[in-house]
CSV table of C-alpha atoms in Angstrom, one decimal:
chain,number,residue,atom,x,y,z
L,568,UNK,CA,76.1,97.6,102.1
L,569,UNK,CA,79.5,96.3,103.3
L,570,UNK,CA,80.9,93.4,101.3
L,571,UNK,CA,83.2,91.4,103.5
L,572,UNK,CA,86.7,90.7,102.1
L,573,UNK,CA,88.7,87.5,102.3
L,574,UNK,CA,92.2,86.2,101.4
L,575,UNK,CA,93.3,82.7,100.6
L,576,UNK,CA,96.7,81.4,101.8
L,577,UNK,CA,97.8,78.1,100.1
L,578,UNK,CA,100.6,76.5,102.1
L,579,UNK,CA,102.7,74.1,100.0
L,580,UNK,CA,106.1,73.5,98.5
L,581,UNK,CA,104.4,71.1,96.0
L,582,UNK,CA,102.5,74.0,94.5
L,583,UNK,CA,105.6,76.2,94.2
L,584,UNK,CA,107.7,73.5,92.7
L,585,UNK,CA,105.0,72.9,90.0
L,586,UNK,CA,104.5,69.3,91.0
L,587,UNK,CA,100.8,69.9,92.0
L,588,UNK,CA,98.2,72.4,90.7
L,589,UNK,CA,96.3,74.2,93.3
L,590,UNK,CA,92.5,73.8,92.8
L,591,UNK,CA,91.4,75.0,96.2
L,592,UNK,CA,91.7,78.7,95.4
L,593,UNK,CA,89.3,78.4,92.5
L,594,UNK,CA,86.8,76.3,94.6
L,595,UNK,CA,87.0,78.9,97.5
L,596,UNK,CA,86.7,81.8,95.0
L,597,UNK,CA,83.4,80.5,93.6
L,598,UNK,CA,82.0,79.6,97.1
L,599,UNK,CA,82.8,83.1,98.4
L,600,UNK,CA,81.4,84.9,95.3
L,601,UNK,CA,78.2,83.0,95.7
L,602,UNK,CA,78.1,83.9,99.4
L,603,UNK,CA,78.7,87.6,98.9
L,604,UNK,CA,82.2,87.7,100.2
L,605,UNK,CA,84.9,89.2,98.0
L,606,UNK,CA,88.1,87.2,97.6
L,607,UNK,CA,90.6,90.1,97.4
L,608,UNK,CA,94.0,88.4,97.4
L,609,UNK,CA,95.5,84.9,97.3
L,610,UNK,CA,99.0,83.8,98.2
L,611,UNK,CA,101.0,80.6,98.0
L,612,UNK,CA,103.9,80.2,100.5
L,613,UNK,CA,106.3,77.4,101.2
L,614,UNK,CA,106.1,75.0,104.2
L,615,UNK,CA,108.3,77.3,106.4
L,616,UNK,CA,107.2,78.5,109.8
L,617,UNK,CA,108.2,82.1,109.4
L,618,UNK,CA,106.7,82.5,105.9
L,619,UNK,CA,103.4,81.1,107.1
L,620,UNK,CA,103.4,83.2,110.2
L,621,UNK,CA,104.2,86.4,108.4
L,622,UNK,CA,101.6,85.8,105.7
L,623,UNK,CA,98.9,85.0,108.2
L,624,UNK,CA,99.6,88.1,110.2
L,625,UNK,CA,99.6,90.3,107.1
L,626,UNK,CA,96.4,88.9,105.6
L,627,UNK,CA,94.4,88.6,108.9
L,628,UNK,CA,95.1,92.3,109.5
L,629,UNK,CA,94.1,93.3,106.0
L,630,UNK,CA,91.0,91.3,105.3
L,631,UNK,CA,87.8,90.2,107.1
L,632,UNK,CA,88.6,86.5,106.7
L,633,UNK,CA,91.6,84.4,105.9
L,634,UNK,CA,91.4,80.8,104.6
L,635,UNK,CA,94.4,78.5,104.7
L,636,UNK,CA,94.8,75.2,102.8
L,637,UNK,CA,97.5,72.6,103.5
L,638,UNK,CA,99.9,71.4,106.2
L,639,UNK,CA,97.6,70.0,108.9
L,640,UNK,CA,98.4,66.3,108.5
L,641,UNK,CA,100.4,64.0,110.7
L,642,UNK,CA,103.8,64.2,109.0
L,643,UNK,CA,106.9,66.2,109.9
L,644,UNK,CA,106.2,68.7,107.1
L,645,UNK,CA,102.8,69.6,108.5
L,646,UNK,CA,103.5,72.7,110.4
L,647,UNK,CA,100.5,75.0,109.7
L,648,UNK,CA,98.7,74.7,113.0
L,649,UNK,CA,101.8,75.7,115.0
L,650,UNK,CA,102.7,78.6,112.6
L,651,UNK,CA,99.1,79.9,112.7
L,652,UNK,CA,99.0,79.7,116.6
L,653,UNK,CA,102.3,81.6,116.7
L,654,UNK,CA,100.9,84.2,114.2
L,655,UNK,CA,97.8,84.7,116.3
L,656,UNK,CA,99.7,84.7,119.7
L,657,UNK,CA,97.8,81.7,121.0
L,658,UNK,CA,99.4,78.7,122.9
L,659,UNK,CA,98.9,75.4,121.1
L,660,UNK,CA,98.8,71.8,122.5
L,661,UNK,CA,96.9,68.6,122.0
L,662,UNK,CA,93.3,69.4,122.8
L,663,UNK,CA,90.9,66.9,124.4
L,664,UNK,CA,88.0,67.6,122.0
L,665,UNK,CA,90.1,67.1,118.9
L,666,UNK,CA,91.8,64.0,120.5
L,667,UNK,CA,88.4,62.5,121.2
L,668,UNK,CA,87.3,62.9,117.6
L,669,UNK,CA,90.5,61.2,116.4
L,670,UNK,CA,90.3,58.4,119.0
L,671,UNK,CA,86.7,57.5,117.9
L,672,UNK,CA,87.7,57.6,114.2
L,673,UNK,CA,90.7,55.3,114.6
L,674,UNK,CA,89.0,53.0,117.2
L,675,UNK,CA,86.2,52.4,114.7
L,676,UNK,CA,88.9,51.3,112.2
L,677,UNK,CA,91.0,49.2,114.5
L,678,UNK,CA,93.9,51.6,114.0
L,679,UNK,CA,96.2,53.1,116.6
L,680,UNK,CA,96.0,56.7,117.5
L,681,UNK,CA,99.8,56.9,117.5
L,682,UNK,CA,102.0,60.0,118.3
L,683,UNK,CA,102.1,61.1,114.6
L,684,UNK,CA,98.3,61.0,114.3
L,685,UNK,CA,98.0,62.8,117.7
L,686,UNK,CA,99.8,65.8,116.2
L,687,UNK,CA,96.5,66.4,114.3
L,688,UNK,CA,94.9,67.1,117.6
L,689,UNK,CA,97.2,70.1,118.2
L,690,UNK,CA,94.7,73.0,118.2
L,691,UNK,CA,95.4,76.6,119.3
L,692,UNK,CA,93.7,77.7,122.6
L,693,UNK,CA,90.4,79.5,121.8
L,694,UNK,CA,90.0,78.0,118.4
L,695,UNK,CA,86.7,76.5,117.2
L,696,UNK,CA,87.0,73.1,115.4
L,697,UNK,CA,86.0,72.7,111.8
L,698,UNK,CA,84.3,69.4,111.0
L,699,UNK,CA,86.1,66.9,108.7
L,700,UNK,CA,83.5,64.4,107.5
L,701,UNK,CA,86.1,62.6,105.4
L,702,UNK,CA,89.1,61.7,107.5
L,703,UNK,CA,88.1,63.1,110.9
L,704,UNK,CA,91.2,65.3,111.7
L,705,UNK,CA,89.6,68.7,112.2
L,706,UNK,CA,90.4,72.1,110.9
L,707,UNK,CA,89.9,75.1,113.1
L,708,UNK,CA,89.0,78.8,113.2
L,709,UNK,CA,91.0,81.2,115.3
L,710,UNK,CA,90.2,84.8,115.2
L,711,UNK,CA,89.4,85.5,111.5
L,712,UNK,CA,91.6,82.7,110.2
L,713,UNK,CA,90.1,79.4,109.0
L,714,UNK,CA,92.6,76.6,108.8
L,715,UNK,CA,91.8,73.8,106.5
L,716,UNK,CA,93.2,70.7,104.8
L,717,UNK,CA,95.0,70.7,101.5
L,718,UNK,CA,93.5,67.6,100.0
L,719,UNK,CA,90.8,69.0,97.8
L,720,UNK,CA,87.9,66.8,98.9
L,721,UNK,CA,88.6,67.6,102.5
L,722,UNK,CA,89.2,71.3,101.8
L,723,UNK,CA,85.8,71.4,100.0
L,724,UNK,CA,83.9,69.7,102.8
L,725,UNK,CA,85.5,72.1,105.3
L,726,UNK,CA,84.5,75.2,103.2
L,727,UNK,CA,81.0,73.8,103.1
L,728,UNK,CA,80.8,73.6,106.9
L,729,UNK,CA,82.4,77.0,107.5
L,730,UNK,CA,80.5,79.0,104.9
L,731,UNK,CA,77.1,79.1,106.6
L,732,UNK,CA,78.7,80.5,109.7
L,733,UNK,CA,79.9,83.6,107.8
L,734,UNK,CA,77.9,86.7,107.2
L,735,UNK,CA,78.0,87.5,103.5
L,736,UNK,CA,77.0,90.7,101.7
L,737,UNK,CA,74.7,90.8,98.7
L,738,UNK,CA,76.0,88.3,96.2
L,739,UNK,CA,78.0,89.6,93.3
L,740,UNK,CA,76.0,89.1,90.1
L,741,UNK,CA,77.6,88.8,86.7
L,742,UNK,CA,76.6,88.4,83.1
L,743,UNK,CA,78.9,88.0,80.1
L,744,UNK,CA,78.8,88.6,76.4
L,745,UNK,CA,81.0,86.8,73.9
L,746,UNK,CA,82.2,89.2,71.2
L,747,UNK,CA,84.0,87.8,68.2
L,748,UNK,CA,86.1,90.8,67.5
L,749,UNK,CA,89.6,91.6,68.6
L,750,UNK,CA,90.0,93.5,71.9
L,751,UNK,CA,91.7,96.3,70.0
L,752,UNK,CA,88.6,96.9,67.9
L,753,UNK,CA,86.2,97.1,70.8
L,754,UNK,CA,88.4,98.7,73.5
L,755,UNK,CA,87.6,102.3,72.8
L,756,UNK,CA,83.8,101.9,72.9
L,757,UNK,CA,84.1,99.5,75.8
L,758,UNK,CA,86.2,102.0,77.8
L,759,UNK,CA,83.6,104.7,77.2
L,760,UNK,CA,80.9,102.4,78.5
L,761,UNK,CA,82.9,101.5,81.6
L,762,UNK,CA,83.6,105.2,82.3
L,763,UNK,CA,79.9,106.0,81.9
L,764,UNK,CA,78.9,103.2,84.3
L,765,UNK,CA,81.1,103.2,87.4
L,766,UNK,CA,78.3,101.4,89.2
L,767,UNK,CA,79.4,98.1,87.5
L,768,UNK,CA,82.7,96.5,86.9
L,769,UNK,CA,83.4,95.6,83.3
L,770,UNK,CA,86.2,93.2,82.5
L,771,UNK,CA,87.4,92.1,79.0
L,772,UNK,CA,89.0,88.6,78.7
L,773,UNK,CA,90.4,87.9,75.3
L,774,UNK,CA,90.4,84.4,73.9
L,775,UNK,CA,91.9,82.7,70.9
L,776,UNK,CA,90.5,79.4,70.0
L,777,UNK,CA,90.4,77.5,66.7
L,778,UNK,CA,91.7,80.5,64.9
L,779,UNK,CA,88.9,82.7,66.2
L,780,UNK,CA,89.9,85.9,68.2
L,781,UNK,CA,87.4,87.5,70.5
L,782,UNK,CA,86.7,88.6,74.0
L,783,UNK,CA,84.4,87.6,76.8
L,784,UNK,CA,83.1,90.8,78.3
L,785,UNK,CA,82.0,90.3,81.9
L,786,UNK,CA,79.7,92.8,83.7
L,787,UNK,CA,79.7,92.5,87.5
L,788,UNK,CA,77.8,94.2,90.3
L,789,UNK,CA,75.7,93.5,93.4
L,790,UNK,CA,73.0,95.5,91.7
L,791,UNK,CA,71.1,93.2,89.3
L,792,UNK,CA,69.2,95.9,87.3
L,793,UNK,CA,72.4,97.8,86.8
L,794,UNK,CA,74.1,94.6,85.3
L,795,UNK,CA,71.0,94.1,83.0
L,796,UNK,CA,71.1,97.7,81.8
L,797,UNK,CA,74.8,97.6,80.9
L,798,UNK,CA,74.4,94.2,79.2
L,799,UNK,CA,71.6,95.8,77.1
L,800,UNK,CA,74.0,98.6,76.1
L,801,UNK,CA,76.7,96.1,75.3
L,802,UNK,CA,74.5,94.1,73.0
L,803,UNK,CA,73.6,97.2,71.1
L,804,UNK,CA,77.3,98.3,70.9
L,805,UNK,CA,78.4,94.9,69.7
L,806,UNK,CA,75.6,93.0,68.0
L,807,UNK,CA,76.3,89.4,67.1
L,808,UNK,CA,75.6,90.2,63.4
L,809,UNK,CA,77.8,93.3,63.3
D,63,UNK,CA,125.8,77.7,95.4
D,64,UNK,CA,123.2,80.4,95.5
D,65,UNK,CA,119.8,79.5,94.2
D,66,UNK,CA,118.0,82.5,92.9
D,67,UNK,CA,114.5,83.1,94.2
D,68,UNK,CA,111.4,84.3,92.3
D,69,UNK,CA,107.8,85.3,92.9
D,70,UNK,CA,104.8,85.1,90.7
D,71,UNK,CA,102.2,87.9,90.7
D,72,UNK,CA,98.9,87.1,88.9
D,73,UNK,CA,96.8,90.2,88.2
D,74,UNK,CA,93.2,89.4,87.6
D,75,UNK,CA,89.8,89.9,89.0
D,76,UNK,CA,88.7,86.9,86.9
D,77,UNK,CA,90.9,84.6,89.0
D,78,UNK,CA,89.7,86.0,92.3
D,79,UNK,CA,86.0,85.7,91.3
D,80,UNK,CA,86.5,82.1,90.4
D,81,UNK,CA,85.5,82.7,86.7
D,82,UNK,CA,88.9,81.6,85.4
D,83,UNK,CA,91.5,79.1,86.8
D,84,UNK,CA,95.1,80.4,86.8
D,85,UNK,CA,97.3,78.0,84.9
D,86,UNK,CA,100.3,80.4,84.5
D,87,UNK,CA,101.6,79.9,88.0
D,88,UNK,CA,102.0,76.2,87.5
D,89,UNK,CA,103.7,76.7,84.1
D,90,UNK,CA,106.1,79.2,85.5
D,91,UNK,CA,106.8,77.0,88.6
D,92,UNK,CA,107.8,74.1,86.4
D,93,UNK,CA,110.0,76.3,84.1
D,94,UNK,CA,111.7,77.9,87.1
D,95,UNK,CA,112.3,74.5,88.8
D,96,UNK,CA,114.0,73.2,85.6
D,97,UNK,CA,116.1,76.3,85.4
D,98,UNK,CA,117.4,76.2,89.0
D,99,UNK,CA,115.4,79.1,90.2
D,100,UNK,CA,113.2,78.7,93.3
D,101,UNK,CA,109.6,80.0,93.1
D,102,UNK,CA,109.2,81.1,96.7
D,103,UNK,CA,105.9,82.9,96.7
D,104,UNK,CA,102.9,83.5,94.4
D,105,UNK,CA,100.2,86.1,94.8
D,106,UNK,CA,97.0,86.9,93.0
D,107,UNK,CA,95.7,90.5,93.3
D,108,UNK,CA,92.8,92.4,91.7
D,109,UNK,CA,93.0,94.8,88.7
D,110,UNK,CA,93.6,97.8,91.0
D,111,UNK,CA,96.5,100.2,90.6
D,112,UNK,CA,97.5,100.4,94.3
D,113,UNK,CA,97.2,96.7,94.9
D,114,UNK,CA,99.4,95.9,91.9
D,115,UNK,CA,101.9,98.6,92.9
D,116,UNK,CA,102.2,97.5,96.5
D,117,UNK,CA,102.6,93.8,95.5
D,118,UNK,CA,105.3,94.6,92.9
D,119,UNK,CA,107.2,96.7,95.4
D,120,UNK,CA,107.0,94.1,98.2
D,121,UNK,CA,107.9,91.2,95.9
D,122,UNK,CA,110.7,92.9,93.9
D,123,UNK,CA,112.4,93.9,97.2
D,124,UNK,CA,112.1,90.3,98.6
D,125,UNK,CA,113.1,88.1,95.7
D,126,UNK,CA,115.6,88.0,92.9
D,127,UNK,CA,112.9,88.0,90.2
D,128,UNK,CA,109.2,88.8,89.9
D,129,UNK,CA,107.0,87.6,87.1
D,130,UNK,CA,103.6,89.2,86.5
D,131,UNK,CA,100.8,87.8,84.4
D,132,UNK,CA,97.8,89.7,83.0
D,133,UNK,CA,96.6,93.2,82.4
D,134,UNK,CA,98.7,94.3,79.4
D,135,UNK,CA,96.1,94.3,76.7
D,136,UNK,CA,94.3,97.3,75.0
D,137,UNK,CA,91.2,97.6,77.1
D,138,UNK,CA,90.4,100.0,80.0
D,139,UNK,CA,91.0,97.3,82.6
D,140,UNK,CA,94.5,96.7,81.4
D,141,UNK,CA,96.5,98.8,83.9
D,142,UNK,CA,99.5,96.6,84.8
D,143,UNK,CA,102.1,98.5,82.8
D,144,UNK,CA,101.3,101.8,84.4
D,145,UNK,CA,101.1,100.3,87.9
D,146,UNK,CA,104.5,98.5,87.5
D,147,UNK,CA,106.1,101.7,86.2
D,148,UNK,CA,104.7,103.6,89.2
D,149,UNK,CA,106.0,100.8,91.5
D,150,UNK,CA,109.5,101.0,90.0
D,151,UNK,CA,109.6,104.8,89.9
D,152,UNK,CA,109.9,104.9,86.1
D,153,UNK,CA,108.1,107.3,83.8
D,154,UNK,CA,105.9,105.6,81.2
D,155,UNK,CA,104.7,106.6,77.7
D,156,UNK,CA,104.3,105.2,74.2
D,157,UNK,CA,107.7,104.0,73.1
D,158,UNK,CA,108.8,104.1,69.5
D,159,UNK,CA,110.3,100.6,69.5
D,160,UNK,CA,107.1,99.0,70.8
D,161,UNK,CA,105.0,101.2,68.5
D,162,UNK,CA,107.0,100.0,65.5
D,163,UNK,CA,106.4,96.4,66.4
D,164,UNK,CA,102.6,97.0,66.7
D,165,UNK,CA,102.5,99.1,63.5
D,166,UNK,CA,104.2,96.3,61.5
D,167,UNK,CA,101.9,93.7,63.0
D,168,UNK,CA,98.6,95.5,62.2
D,169,UNK,CA,99.9,96.8,58.8
D,170,UNK,CA,100.5,93.2,57.8
D,171,UNK,CA,96.8,92.4,58.7
D,172,UNK,CA,95.3,95.5,57.2
D,173,UNK,CA,94.1,96.6,60.6
D,174,UNK,CA,94.3,100.0,62.2
D,175,UNK,CA,96.8,100.8,65.0
D,176,UNK,CA,94.1,102.7,66.8
D,177,UNK,CA,94.4,104.6,70.2
D,178,UNK,CA,93.3,101.5,72.2
D,179,UNK,CA,96.0,99.3,70.5
D,180,UNK,CA,98.6,102.0,71.0
D,181,UNK,CA,98.1,101.7,74.7
D,182,UNK,CA,100.0,98.4,74.4
D,183,UNK,CA,103.1,100.4,73.3
D,184,UNK,CA,103.2,102.1,76.7
D,185,UNK,CA,106.5,100.8,78.1
D,186,UNK,CA,108.3,102.2,81.2
D,187,UNK,CA,111.6,104.1,80.5
D,188,UNK,CA,114.6,101.8,80.8
D,189,UNK,CA,112.6,98.6,80.3
D,190,UNK,CA,113.7,95.8,77.9
D,191,UNK,CA,111.0,94.4,75.6
D,192,UNK,CA,109.9,90.8,75.8
D,193,UNK,CA,109.1,89.3,72.5
D,194,UNK,CA,105.5,88.2,71.8
D,195,UNK,CA,105.5,85.8,68.8
D,196,UNK,CA,101.7,85.3,69.0
D,197,UNK,CA,100.0,88.7,69.0
D,198,UNK,CA,103.0,91.1,68.8
D,199,UNK,CA,102.2,93.3,71.8
D,200,UNK,CA,105.4,93.0,73.8
D,201,UNK,CA,105.9,92.3,77.5
D,202,UNK,CA,108.8,94.0,79.3
D,203,UNK,CA,111.5,93.6,81.9
D,204,UNK,CA,112.1,96.6,84.3
D,205,UNK,CA,114.6,96.0,87.1
D,206,UNK,CA,113.9,92.5,88.3
D,207,UNK,CA,110.3,92.6,87.2
D,208,UNK,CA,109.2,90.7,84.1
D,209,UNK,CA,105.7,91.8,82.9
D,210,UNK,CA,103.9,89.3,80.7
D,211,UNK,CA,100.5,88.6,79.2
D,212,UNK,CA,97.7,86.7,81.0
D,213,UNK,CA,96.6,84.6,78.0
D,214,UNK,CA,98.3,81.3,78.7
D,215,UNK,CA,99.7,80.7,75.2
D,216,UNK,CA,101.3,84.2,75.2
D,217,UNK,CA,102.5,83.9,78.8
D,218,UNK,CA,104.2,80.7,78.0
D,219,UNK,CA,105.9,82.0,74.9
D,220,UNK,CA,107.1,85.0,76.9
D,221,UNK,CA,108.5,82.8,79.7
D,222,UNK,CA,110.3,80.8,77.0
D,223,UNK,CA,112.0,84.0,75.7
D,224,UNK,CA,112.9,85.4,79.1
D,225,UNK,CA,114.2,82.2,80.8
D,226,UNK,CA,117.4,81.8,78.8
D,227,UNK,CA,118.4,85.4,79.9
D,228,UNK,CA,118.3,84.4,83.6
D,229,UNK,CA,121.1,82.9,85.5
D,230,UNK,CA,119.9,79.7,87.3
D,231,UNK,CA,121.4,77.8,90.1
D,232,UNK,CA,121.9,74.0,89.9
D,233,UNK,CA,118.5,72.5,89.1
D,234,UNK,CA,116.4,71.0,91.9
D,235,UNK,CA,116.2,67.3,91.5
D,236,UNK,CA,113.4,65.1,92.8
D,237,UNK,CA,112.3,61.6,93.1
D,238,UNK,CA,109.1,60.3,94.5
D,239,UNK,CA,107.9,57.0,96.1
D,240,UNK,CA,104.2,56.0,96.2
D,241,UNK,CA,103.4,54.3,99.5
D,242,UNK,CA,100.1,52.7,99.9
D,243,UNK,CA,99.8,53.2,103.7
D,244,UNK,CA,98.1,56.0,105.6
D,245,UNK,CA,100.2,59.0,106.4
D,246,UNK,CA,99.6,58.4,110.1
D,247,UNK,CA,101.3,54.9,109.8
D,248,UNK,CA,104.5,56.2,108.1
D,249,UNK,CA,104.8,59.6,109.7
D,250,UNK,CA,107.0,58.6,112.6
D,251,UNK,CA,109.6,56.7,110.6
D,252,UNK,CA,109.5,59.4,107.9
D,253,UNK,CA,110.0,62.2,110.4
D,254,UNK,CA,113.1,60.4,111.7
D,255,UNK,CA,114.5,60.0,108.2
D,256,UNK,CA,113.9,63.7,107.5
D,257,UNK,CA,115.6,64.7,110.7
D,258,UNK,CA,118.6,62.4,109.9
D,259,UNK,CA,118.9,63.9,106.3
D,260,UNK,CA,118.7,67.7,106.5
D,261,UNK,CA,120.6,67.8,103.2
D,262,UNK,CA,117.3,66.9,101.3
D,263,UNK,CA,113.8,68.1,101.6
D,264,UNK,CA,111.2,65.4,102.2
D,265,UNK,CA,107.5,66.1,101.6
D,266,UNK,CA,104.6,63.8,102.1
D,267,UNK,CA,101.5,64.3,99.9
D,268,UNK,CA,98.5,62.1,100.8
D,269,UNK,CA,96.1,60.8,98.2
D,270,UNK,CA,92.8,59.0,98.3
D,271,UNK,CA,91.8,57.4,95.1
D,272,UNK,CA,89.4,54.6,94.3
D,273,UNK,CA,89.2,53.8,98.0
D,274,UNK,CA,93.0,53.5,98.3
D,275,UNK,CA,94.7,55.7,100.9
D,276,UNK,CA,98.4,56.4,100.6
D,277,UNK,CA,101.1,59.1,100.2
D,278,UNK,CA,103.4,60.2,97.6
D,279,UNK,CA,106.7,60.9,99.3
D,280,UNK,CA,108.9,63.4,97.4
D,281,UNK,CA,112.6,63.8,98.0
D,282,UNK,CA,114.2,67.0,96.7
D,283,UNK,CA,117.7,68.4,96.6
D,284,UNK,CA,120.2,69.9,94.2
D,285,UNK,CA,122.5,67.1,95.2
D,286,UNK,CA,121.6,64.1,93.0
D,287,UNK,CA,123.5,61.4,95.0
D,288,UNK,CA,121.9,62.6,98.2
D,289,UNK,CA,118.4,62.2,96.7
D,290,UNK,CA,119.4,58.7,95.5
D,291,UNK,CA,120.7,57.7,99.0
D,292,UNK,CA,117.5,58.9,100.7
D,293,UNK,CA,115.3,57.2,98.1
D,294,UNK,CA,117.2,53.9,98.9
D,295,UNK,CA,116.5,54.3,102.6
D,296,UNK,CA,112.8,55.1,101.8
D,297,UNK,CA,112.4,51.9,99.8
D,298,UNK,CA,113.9,49.9,102.6
D,299,UNK,CA,111.6,51.6,105.2
D,300,UNK,CA,108.5,51.2,103.1
D,301,UNK,CA,108.9,48.2,100.8
D,302,UNK,CA,106.1,47.7,98.3
D,303,UNK,CA,105.4,44.2,99.6
D,304,UNK,CA,105.5,45.3,103.2
């Protein structure tokens, strides 16, 4: 059973300067996990043509899908569509179908579809539009690259409209056990369990909260009974009353 | 005036599965911006030796500094130190200075420095230790790569101890103006202003909140008077009472 792979590419100086926190990667990660697609890498790059182009080329060659967020608005710093078109070797211009969507949207509001807004109708040749139920300006899919808005509510709506079109593998299942013992105390037994059960992935995520040290142990696999079996072994190894 | 560049490499399956949100990138971004170092790229990769190695090699060749977060604890899935050593071509083994730090820490608590905890003393040859005031297990710097813990409180303490050792450029200064008009209405004038003032970077970040549409316009430069001059022009272009 092949599990498709994906990469996220966040485009935004505001993330790299620390002004804004990216929340789109986490939203996409959860949506992909539920859909049986493995998010394998995420990158953040600045709003610069060559950096976007190079990242799109590297990621679209390495993974089954690439999702981008940011840089498709009407202002001078919105350069994602042109950079992605360049990366994919496609010509780009204002496209009639995208223009019609924008025209209807602004007509309904009595606003002008001016030159700046028309930039949002620049779509690479051969791309398929992604619906934007919030502010009309569409995203697009070209090859295996899905280009979406950076505003979280719009990004999330676009993910919701793209996801059903993608073929997922069996969903990744996970269970977790909270163990209130230091990682150093449980690591040896946990390492043996992981070595004995290569059919699941076992991660240990330490926490320190209110003076309590412990670890959340997460067991993941596409094989539900295998997850259950290892969880049973974990509970016997680290009983709550131990 | 050269502005040093940096990359962040987050190592963690738990981020890519969506289970955990990464907060370390944002913390580092703000610390670097204040210190006059430009965070130019960020990546998240899975807990896999070759993926970590390849990312470290690519980023350490491309940027002045690389900061990693995650994967330096005592459990079987903590493989960052070995992967970074491999990437940098350095041998790695338990080092006496790191072992002594751990021994003192666990002795003071009446806990055993067992084999799992000793893994945290694996430090590449030639690396400089990074102090961990919270749980003792050190990070390290090898070449231009700073290897730090994933637990946010420890990551943040390690950043605080590394940052003063790095030479920063002039800090990036920024001011922002909140404009309650749609991006499409202001884009043309804003684009002209940006073209007329290449000495600053002007970003436009749309927001939609409580039914209000607008944009935060951010002006950034290392040249304070230049930022002030463009902010003055912005306020004249988009007066609050316009």
